[in-house]
Short mmCIF file of C-alpha atoms in Angstrom, two decimals:
data_model
loop_
_atom_site.label_atom_id
_atom_site.label_comp_id
_atom_site.label_asym_id
_atom_site.label_seq_id
_atom_site.Cartn_x
_atom_site.Cartn_y
_atom_site.Cartn_z
CA ARG A 276 99.75 89.76 78.15
CA VAL A 277 103.12 90.52 79.64
CA ILE A 278 102.42 88.76 82.94
CA THR A 279 99.81 86.35 84.22
CA ALA A 280 97.09 87.42 86.65
CA GLY A 281 98.67 85.17 89.27
CA HIS A 282 101.78 87.36 89.37
CA VAL A 283 99.89 90.63 89.97
CA PRO A 284 99.58 90.39 93.79
CA PHE A 285 103.31 89.78 94.13
CA ILE A 286 104.23 92.65 91.82
CA LEU A 287 101.88 95.07 93.60
CA ALA A 288 103.32 94.00 96.96
CA GLU A 289 106.85 94.75 95.73
CA MET A 290 105.72 98.10 94.38
CA ALA A 291 104.09 98.92 97.72
CA MET A 292 107.22 97.96 99.66
CA SER A 293 109.97 99.50 97.57
CA GLY A 294 108.65 101.13 94.39
CA LEU A 295 109.73 104.67 95.27
CA TYR A 296 113.06 103.73 96.81
CA ASP A 297 113.74 105.28 100.25
CA SER A 298 110.58 107.39 100.18
CA THR A 299 108.20 104.45 99.67
CA GLY A 300 107.02 104.49 103.29
CA ASP A 301 106.08 108.16 103.12
CA TRP A 302 104.34 107.56 99.79
CA GLN A 303 102.29 104.71 101.25
CA TYR A 304 101.38 106.75 104.31
CA ASN A 305 100.31 109.79 102.26
CA VAL A 306 99.03 108.35 98.97
CA GLY A 307 98.37 104.70 99.81
CA LEU A 308 98.87 103.14 96.37
CA PRO A 309 101.44 100.70 95.03
CA ALA A 310 103.71 102.68 92.71
CA LYS A 311 106.96 102.41 90.78
CA SER A 312 109.17 105.26 89.71
CA GLY A 313 111.93 105.37 87.14
CA VAL A 314 114.99 107.59 87.02
CA SER A 315 113.69 109.16 83.80
CA GLY A 316 110.96 110.91 85.80
CA GLY A 317 108.03 108.58 85.25
CA ILE A 318 105.81 107.12 87.94
CA VAL A 319 102.97 104.65 87.64
CA ALA A 320 100.61 103.98 90.55
CA VAL A 321 97.98 101.25 90.67
CA VAL A 322 94.50 101.27 92.16
CA PRO A 323 94.17 97.47 92.29
CA GLY A 324 91.34 96.08 90.23
CA LYS A 325 90.39 99.52 88.90
CA MET A 326 93.05 101.51 87.09
CA ALA A 327 96.57 102.84 86.86
CA ILE A 328 97.64 106.47 87.15
CA ALA A 329 100.81 107.54 85.37
CA ALA A 330 102.71 110.82 85.21
CA PHE A 331 106.04 112.01 83.85
CA SER A 332 108.24 114.97 84.69
CA PRO A 333 112.04 114.74 84.75
CA SER A 334 112.86 116.90 87.80
CA LEU A 335 113.82 114.36 90.52
CA ASP A 336 113.95 114.60 94.31
CA LYS A 337 116.84 113.34 96.46
CA TYR A 338 115.41 109.80 96.32
CA GLY A 339 115.33 109.70 92.51
CA ASN A 340 111.57 110.17 92.13
CA SER A 341 109.85 112.78 89.99
CA VAL A 342 108.70 115.72 92.09
CA ARG A 343 105.83 116.76 89.84
CA ALA A 344 104.70 113.24 89.01
CA GLN A 345 104.39 112.47 92.72
CA LYS A 346 102.30 115.60 93.25
CA ALA A 347 100.10 114.90 90.23
CA ILE A 348 99.41 111.29 91.19
CA ALA A 349 98.85 112.22 94.83
CA PHE A 350 96.32 114.87 93.76
CA ILE A 351 94.45 112.49 91.46
CA ALA A 352 94.45 109.70 94.04
CA ASN A 353 93.13 112.10 96.67
CA GLU A 354 90.38 113.41 94.39
CA LEU A 355 89.31 109.83 93.66
CA ASN A 356 89.57 108.73 97.32
CA ALA A 357 91.87 105.96 96.11
CA ASN A 358 94.14 105.63 99.19
CA LEU A 359 93.97 101.94 100.10
CA PHE A 360 94.73 102.72 103.73
CA ALA A 361 92.22 105.53 104.27
CA GLY A 362 89.24 104.71 106.40
CA ALA A 363 85.73 105.04 105.06
CA ASN A 364 84.24 108.49 105.60
#
């Protein structure tokens, strides 16, 4: 293990608050998953207790986040109804 289970809530909270730089708020509103991007074009999002979704594409937006990776993860999260802030339908 790289980290202990006790650290996970704190890491996910940081990812939810600032993982996609200045666009994190929009990401949370639209996708609703903790995520972290890297300037190489990779993004990993977490559905807590279930899985992670990762995507890579090097074309970045003005915030330094991969354009295609955001779209891919948003699509997958939507298809799986994974948004943590969405109400039950």
